[in-house]
Short mmCIF file of C-alpha atoms in Angstrom, two decimals:
data_model
loop_
_atom_site.label_atom_id
_atom_site.label_comp_id
_atom_site.label_asym_id
_atom_site.label_seq_id
_atom_site.Cartn_x
_atom_site.Cartn_y
_atom_site.Cartn_z
CA UNK A 945 -94.88 -68.36 -100.23
CA UNK A 946 -98.31 -70.14 -99.39
CA UNK A 947 -98.44 -71.59 -95.96
CA UNK A 948 -98.02 -75.35 -95.95
CA UNK A 949 -100.54 -77.85 -94.64
CA UNK A 950 -98.94 -78.08 -91.06
CA UNK A 951 -98.28 -74.35 -90.68
CA UNK A 952 -100.37 -72.71 -88.17
CA UNK A 953 -101.77 -69.17 -89.08
CA UNK A 954 -99.95 -66.27 -87.59
CA UNK A 955 -101.75 -63.37 -85.83
CA UNK A 956 -101.21 -60.17 -87.18
CA UNK A 957 -100.45 -57.24 -85.04
CA UNK A 958 -103.99 -55.91 -85.04
CA UNK A 959 -105.31 -59.49 -84.25
CA UNK A 960 -104.09 -59.19 -80.63
CA UNK A 961 -104.23 -56.24 -78.45
CA UNK A 962 -102.16 -57.92 -75.78
CA UNK A 963 -99.12 -58.43 -78.05
CA UNK A 964 -96.43 -55.66 -78.47
CA UNK A 965 -94.41 -55.88 -81.45
CA UNK A 966 -91.00 -54.06 -81.65
CA UNK A 967 -89.17 -55.00 -85.20
CA UNK A 968 -89.23 -58.89 -85.01
CA UNK A 969 -89.55 -59.18 -81.33
CA UNK A 970 -92.94 -59.66 -79.80
CA UNK A 971 -93.24 -58.77 -76.14
CA UNK A 972 -95.94 -60.70 -74.33
CA UNK A 973 -97.72 -59.08 -71.49
CA UNK A 974 -95.96 -60.06 -67.97
CA UNK A 975 -98.20 -62.05 -65.77
CA UNK A 976 -99.95 -60.16 -62.94
CA UNK A 977 -97.85 -61.03 -59.79
CA UNK A 978 -99.42 -62.86 -57.13
CA UNK A 979 -100.48 -60.57 -54.20
CA UNK A 980 -98.13 -60.77 -51.42
CA UNK A 981 -99.45 -62.15 -48.08
CA UNK A 982 -98.90 -60.94 -44.50
CA UNK A 983 -96.65 -62.62 -42.18
CA UNK A 984 -94.84 -62.59 -38.73
CA UNK A 985 -91.11 -63.43 -38.67
CA UNK A 986 -89.57 -63.85 -35.29
CA UNK A 987 -86.49 -61.55 -34.87
CA UNK A 988 -85.58 -62.55 -31.28
CA UNK A 989 -86.86 -65.22 -28.93
CA UNK A 990 -87.08 -69.06 -28.77
CA UNK A 991 -88.59 -69.46 -32.20
CA UNK A 992 -86.03 -67.03 -33.96
CA UNK A 993 -86.34 -67.16 -37.60
CA UNK A 994 -89.64 -68.71 -37.69
CA UNK A 995 -92.44 -67.41 -40.03
CA UNK A 996 -96.14 -67.38 -39.31
CA UNK A 997 -98.69 -66.64 -42.15
CA UNK A 998 -101.62 -64.56 -41.02
CA UNK A 999 -104.50 -66.18 -42.66
CA UNK A 1000 -108.38 -65.82 -41.93
CA UNK A 1001 -110.07 -62.72 -40.42
CA UNK A 1002 -108.93 -63.25 -36.87
CA UNK A 1003 -105.46 -64.81 -35.51
CA UNK A 1004 -104.68 -65.24 -31.80
CA UNK A 1005 -101.09 -65.03 -30.80
CA UNK A 1006 -100.00 -66.44 -27.47
CA UNK A 1007 -98.75 -69.38 -25.70
CA UNK A 1008 -101.91 -71.47 -25.75
CA UNK A 1009 -102.01 -74.59 -28.05
CA UNK A 1010 -105.09 -73.26 -29.63
CA UNK A 1011 -103.04 -69.94 -30.65
CA UNK A 1012 -102.46 -69.74 -34.48
CA UNK A 1013 -99.15 -67.79 -33.88
CA UNK A 1014 -97.99 -69.90 -30.87
CA UNK A 1015 -94.83 -68.68 -28.99
CA UNK A 1016 -93.03 -70.07 -26.38
CA UNK A 1017 -92.01 -67.41 -24.03
CA UNK A 1018 -92.66 -67.48 -20.28
CA UNK A 1019 -93.68 -63.67 -20.47
CA UNK A 1020 -96.32 -64.18 -23.04
CA UNK A 1021 -100.00 -64.71 -21.96
CA UNK A 1022 -101.85 -67.71 -23.26
CA UNK A 1023 -104.02 -65.38 -25.37
CA UNK A 1024 -101.82 -62.56 -25.57
CA UNK A 1025 -103.02 -60.25 -28.71
CA UNK A 1026 -105.36 -60.65 -31.58
CA UNK A 1027 -104.87 -59.69 -35.26
CA UNK A 1028 -107.96 -58.93 -37.18
CA UNK A 1029 -108.91 -57.74 -40.70
CA UNK A 1030 -110.66 -54.44 -40.76
CA UNK A 1031 -111.58 -53.66 -44.43
CA UNK A 1032 -108.18 -53.95 -46.39
CA UNK A 1033 -106.15 -53.10 -43.06
CA UNK A 1034 -104.79 -55.44 -40.43
CA UNK A 1035 -105.12 -54.49 -36.65
CA UNK A 1036 -103.47 -55.81 -33.73
CA UNK A 1037 -105.21 -55.66 -30.35
CA UNK A 1038 -103.74 -56.48 -26.84
CA UNK A 1039 -106.16 -59.02 -25.11
CA UNK A 1040 -105.33 -57.77 -21.59
CA UNK A 1041 -102.00 -59.54 -21.52
CA UNK A 1042 -100.00 -59.43 -18.23
CA UNK A 1043 -96.89 -57.85 -19.80
CA UNK A 1044 -98.37 -55.78 -22.60
CA UNK A 1045 -98.02 -55.58 -26.57
CA UNK A 1046 -95.55 -52.97 -27.88
CA UNK A 1047 -94.94 -51.95 -31.47
CA UNK A 1048 -91.78 -50.03 -32.27
CA UNK A 1049 -91.12 -49.61 -28.69
CA UNK A 1050 -94.73 -48.09 -27.64
CA UNK A 1051 -97.12 -49.90 -25.71
CA UNK A 1052 -100.53 -50.29 -27.51
CA UNK A 1053 -103.99 -51.35 -27.01
CA UNK A 1054 -105.06 -51.34 -30.51
CA UNK A 1055 -103.20 -50.29 -33.82
CA UNK A 1056 -103.13 -50.82 -37.41
CA UNK A 1057 -100.16 -52.92 -38.69
CA UNK A 1058 -97.60 -51.48 -41.28
CA UNK A 1059 -95.12 -53.20 -43.17
CA UNK A 1060 -91.86 -53.34 -41.13
CA UNK A 1061 -93.56 -52.93 -37.68
CA UNK A 1062 -91.50 -54.57 -34.82
CA UNK A 1063 -93.99 -56.06 -32.13
CA UNK A 1064 -92.66 -57.17 -28.91
CA UNK A 1065 -94.54 -59.53 -26.74
CA UNK A 1066 -93.19 -61.16 -23.43
CA UNK A 1067 -89.71 -60.93 -22.14
CA UNK A 1068 -87.64 -61.77 -25.27
CA UNK A 1069 -89.78 -62.18 -28.24
CA UNK A 1070 -89.87 -59.67 -31.09
CA UNK A 1071 -91.79 -60.09 -34.50
CA UNK A 1072 -91.60 -58.25 -37.55
CA UNK A 1073 -94.84 -57.64 -39.53
CA UNK A 1074 -94.30 -57.62 -43.30
CA UNK A 1075 -95.58 -59.03 -46.56
CA UNK A 1076 -94.12 -61.89 -48.51
CA UNK A 1077 -94.72 -63.75 -51.69
CA UNK A 1078 -94.06 -67.41 -52.46
CA UNK A 1079 -90.33 -66.81 -53.12
CA UNK A 1080 -89.70 -65.06 -50.13
CA UNK A 1081 -91.65 -67.58 -48.21
CA UNK A 1082 -89.47 -70.44 -49.56
CA UNK A 1083 -86.25 -68.65 -48.93
CA UNK A 1084 -87.23 -67.74 -45.36
CA UNK A 1085 -88.24 -71.18 -44.63
CA UNK A 1086 -84.73 -72.44 -45.76
CA UNK A 1087 -82.95 -69.86 -43.56
CA UNK A 1088 -84.93 -70.67 -40.65
CA UNK A 1089 -84.37 -74.47 -41.09
CA UNK A 1090 -80.61 -73.83 -41.66
CA UNK A 1091 -80.43 -71.71 -38.42
CA UNK A 1092 -82.16 -74.44 -36.46
CA UNK A 1093 -80.93 -77.76 -37.84
CA UNK A 1094 -77.61 -79.58 -37.76
CA UNK A 1095 -76.24 -79.52 -41.51
CA UNK A 1096 -74.99 -83.12 -41.27
CA UNK A 1097 -77.64 -85.06 -39.39
CA UNK A 1098 -80.61 -82.85 -39.69
CA UNK A 1099 -81.35 -83.08 -35.92
CA UNK A 1100 -81.75 -79.76 -34.21
CA UNK A 1101 -78.44 -77.90 -33.43
CA UNK A 1102 -77.16 -77.22 -29.93
CA UNK A 1103 -78.08 -73.44 -29.93
CA UNK A 1104 -81.97 -74.29 -30.54
CA UNK A 1105 -81.71 -77.13 -27.98
CA UNK A 1106 -80.45 -74.82 -25.27
CA UNK A 1107 -83.07 -72.28 -26.12
CA UNK A 1108 -85.75 -74.86 -25.85
CA UNK A 1109 -84.28 -76.43 -22.95
CA UNK A 1110 -84.72 -73.11 -21.03
CA UNK A 1111 -88.26 -72.85 -22.06
CA UNK A 1112 -88.97 -76.22 -21.17
CA UNK A 1113 -87.64 -76.03 -17.70
CA UNK A 1114 -89.70 -72.73 -17.18
CA UNK A 1115 -92.67 -74.73 -18.26
CA UNK A 1116 -92.23 -77.58 -16.17
CA UNK A 1117 -91.64 -75.33 -13.18
CA UNK A 1118 -94.80 -73.36 -13.70
CA UNK A 1119 -96.92 -76.21 -14.63
CA UNK A 1120 -95.14 -78.68 -12.06
CA UNK A 1121 -95.19 -81.35 -14.96
CA UNK A 1122 -92.04 -83.95 -15.43
CA UNK A 1123 -89.06 -83.10 -17.67
CA UNK A 1124 -86.41 -85.40 -18.45
CA UNK A 1125 -83.25 -85.16 -20.48
CA UNK A 1126 -81.26 -88.09 -22.35
CA UNK A 1127 -77.72 -87.47 -23.20
CA UNK A 1128 -76.04 -89.99 -25.41
CA UNK A 1129 -72.97 -90.51 -27.64
CA UNK A 1130 -71.41 -93.15 -29.78
CA UNK A 1131 -69.07 -95.60 -28.11
CA UNK A 1132 -65.39 -95.68 -29.55
CA UNK A 1133 -66.41 -93.19 -32.19
CA UNK A 1134 -62.47 -91.99 -32.62
CA UNK A 1135 -61.86 -95.77 -33.41
CA UNK A 1136 -64.61 -95.46 -36.14
CA UNK A 1137 -63.05 -92.67 -37.72
CA UNK A 1138 -59.42 -93.92 -37.30
CA UNK A 1139 -60.41 -97.54 -38.80
CA UNK A 1140 -62.98 -96.72 -41.38
CA UNK A 1141 -62.39 -93.05 -42.30
CA UNK A 1142 -64.32 -89.93 -41.60
CA UNK A 1143 -66.87 -90.46 -44.39
CA UNK A 1144 -67.57 -93.62 -42.47
CA UNK A 1145 -67.84 -91.75 -39.32
CA UNK A 1146 -70.38 -89.24 -41.00
CA UNK A 1147 -72.36 -92.15 -42.31
CA UNK A 1148 -72.62 -93.54 -38.81
CA UNK A 1149 -73.97 -90.12 -37.23
CA UNK A 1150 -76.67 -89.69 -40.11
CA UNK A 1151 -77.90 -93.40 -39.77
CA UNK A 1152 -77.95 -93.07 -36.02
CA UNK A 1153 -79.91 -90.00 -36.13
CA UNK A 1154 -82.42 -91.50 -38.38
CA UNK A 1155 -82.84 -94.51 -36.00
CA UNK A 1156 -83.29 -92.37 -33.05
CA UNK A 1157 -85.87 -90.05 -34.81
CA UNK A 1158 -88.19 -92.95 -35.55
CA UNK A 1159 -88.43 -93.75 -31.81
CA UNK A 1160 -89.58 -90.36 -30.60
CA UNK A 1161 -92.78 -88.67 -29.91
CA UNK A 1162 -93.71 -85.44 -31.63
CA UNK A 1163 -93.26 -83.49 -28.42
CA UNK A 1164 -89.70 -84.79 -27.95
CA UNK A 1165 -86.90 -82.77 -28.94
CA UNK A 1166 -83.86 -84.44 -30.59
CA UNK A 1167 -80.65 -82.50 -31.19
CA UNK A 1168 -76.90 -82.85 -31.89
CA UNK A 1169 -75.05 -81.37 -28.94
CA UNK A 1170 -71.72 -81.55 -30.30
CA UNK A 1171 -69.43 -84.28 -32.12
CA UNK A 1172 -70.92 -87.74 -31.69
CA UNK A 1173 -73.09 -86.52 -28.70
CA UNK A 1174 -76.90 -86.17 -28.93
CA UNK A 1175 -79.76 -84.91 -26.65
CA UNK A 1176 -83.29 -86.06 -26.35
CA UNK A 1177 -85.59 -83.68 -24.33
CA UNK A 1178 -88.73 -85.38 -23.38
CA UNK A 1179 -91.62 -83.11 -22.02
CA UNK A 1180 -94.10 -84.68 -19.73
CA UNK A 1181 -92.05 -87.99 -19.31
CA UNK A 1182 -90.81 -89.37 -15.85
CA UNK A 1183 -87.33 -90.66 -15.15
CA UNK A 1184 -88.98 -94.25 -15.40
CA UNK A 1185 -90.39 -93.27 -18.87
CA UNK A 1186 -87.31 -91.99 -20.14
CA UNK A 1187 -85.30 -94.96 -19.01
CA UNK A 1188 -87.51 -97.28 -20.86
CA UNK A 1189 -87.14 -94.97 -24.15
CA UNK A 1190 -83.30 -95.10 -23.44
CA UNK A 1191 -83.12 -98.66 -23.23
CA UNK A 1192 -85.17 -98.91 -26.54
CA UNK A 1193 -82.84 -96.61 -28.09
CA UNK A 1194 -79.66 -98.48 -27.03
CA UNK A 1195 -81.11 -101.76 -28.27
CA UNK A 1196 -82.28 -100.39 -31.64
CA UNK A 1197 -78.86 -99.04 -32.33
CA UNK A 1198 -77.07 -102.43 -31.18
CA UNK A 1199 -79.26 -104.36 -33.47
CA UNK A 1200 -79.00 -102.02 -36.51
CA UNK A 1201 -76.51 -102.85 -39.49
CA UNK A 1202 -74.14 -100.02 -40.26
CA UNK A 1203 -72.73 -100.90 -43.51
CA UNK A 1204 -70.43 -98.25 -45.43
CA UNK A 1205 -68.25 -98.79 -48.60
CA UNK A 1206 -68.45 -102.73 -47.91
CA UNK A 1207 -67.49 -102.39 -44.30
CA UNK A 1208 -69.80 -103.36 -41.54
CA UNK A 1209 -69.22 -100.93 -38.59
CA UNK A 1210 -70.20 -102.11 -35.17
CA UNK A 1211 -71.92 -99.32 -33.10
CA UNK A 1212 -73.26 -99.00 -29.82
CA UNK A 1213 -74.36 -95.94 -27.88
CA UNK A 1214 -74.13 -95.03 -24.07
CA UNK A 1215 -76.97 -92.93 -22.21
CA UNK A 1216 -77.15 -90.80 -19.22
CA UNK A 1217 -80.68 -89.74 -18.17
CA UNK A 1218 -81.65 -87.10 -15.47
CA UNK A 1219 -84.94 -85.53 -14.51
CA UNK A 1220 -85.73 -82.04 -13.86
CA UNK A 1221 -85.92 -81.28 -10.07
CA UNK A 1222 -88.39 -78.89 -8.60
CA UNK A 1223 -85.62 -76.94 -6.59
CA UNK A 1224 -85.23 -73.28 -6.81
CA UNK A 1225 -81.51 -73.65 -7.59
CA UNK A 1226 -82.13 -76.07 -10.37
CA UNK A 1227 -82.35 -75.17 -13.98
CA UNK A 1228 -81.32 -76.06 -17.40
CA UNK A 1229 -77.61 -76.22 -16.54
CA UNK A 1230 -78.03 -78.30 -13.63
CA UNK A 1231 -80.25 -80.77 -15.87
CA UNK A 1232 -77.52 -81.19 -18.56
CA UNK A 1233 -74.81 -81.63 -15.87
CA UNK A 1234 -76.66 -84.40 -14.16
CA UNK A 1235 -77.67 -86.25 -17.64
CA UNK A 1236 -73.86 -85.68 -18.59
CA UNK A 1237 -72.76 -87.43 -15.33
CA UNK A 1238 -75.02 -90.39 -16.06
CA UNK A 1239 -73.39 -90.50 -19.41
CA UNK A 1240 -70.01 -90.63 -18.01
CA UNK A 1241 -71.21 -93.31 -15.43
CA UNK A 1242 -72.45 -95.42 -18.44
CA UNK A 1243 -69.07 -95.02 -20.23
CA UNK A 1244 -67.04 -95.99 -17.22
CA UNK A 1245 -69.52 -98.91 -16.31
CA UNK A 1246 -68.45 -100.62 -19.81
CA UNK A 1247 -70.43 -98.67 -22.45
CA UNK A 1248 -73.45 -99.70 -24.35
CA UNK A 1249 -75.82 -99.17 -21.38
CA UNK A 1250 -78.08 -96.68 -19.70
CA UNK A 1251 -77.57 -94.83 -16.66
CA UNK A 1252 -80.50 -93.07 -15.06
CA UNK A 1253 -79.80 -90.66 -12.20
CA UNK A 1254 -82.45 -89.67 -9.70
CA UNK A 1255 -82.10 -86.85 -7.26
#
């Protein structure tokens, strides 16, 4: 049959060396896969699960804000180690750190990195060196996000909060900088669930989290502590600064309109605030206890209020 006017000419087997024909099946050549890229994955430490892509000819690992691989661990030096490209190989070199750099349990000064190497820096941080493609990257990022965030409100979870709290208290002690903690929860939340239903209760928590997030700085850490209770950790903020923020959060929530399934739900919050004290006996546990005590004072005082406790 002669080809019609709209028919496209078909290539024969000999016309294209890149097409393999088996019977009536044409097998096109597979696209060459993208080259995997080098990464560090945090296996242990305050950044558990986080991935750092190694890009460029030289990458610094340490506590410094300028470090490409920045890790919050009191035992890590500001500029702890350097990763550099030598030909087609990646090497890691200790930069005279205080506590040393270890690969697979052995202290090193300079060593070539191999896929699967475990690198220990500081007191608690262990990294795994590996190669990932885009699919691995996205999967690992989802796993990391799920491990750190509350599934309902998307705020950080309690586990991550407690890990960061310990790091921030150590930082405040070392640098003698202020650190404050705000603990807050929803007033009469059980009544919300009982009257409007648990879906309405979930809606309130999600909406509340969104309102609070908008009022915070990038350096503040916002977490769901449990149930209807949340925490805001404020680096570099004095008790007075945090009290101003707390009052702003209280007012924003009181003025917001919470409406679910045709019902307008009255929502207010109570807040307790405490500042880190530079006493040797004080630590993360003491700071949480003091902020919690302020929260309970706010509850006993009539709710929908802020109580800042100074020590």
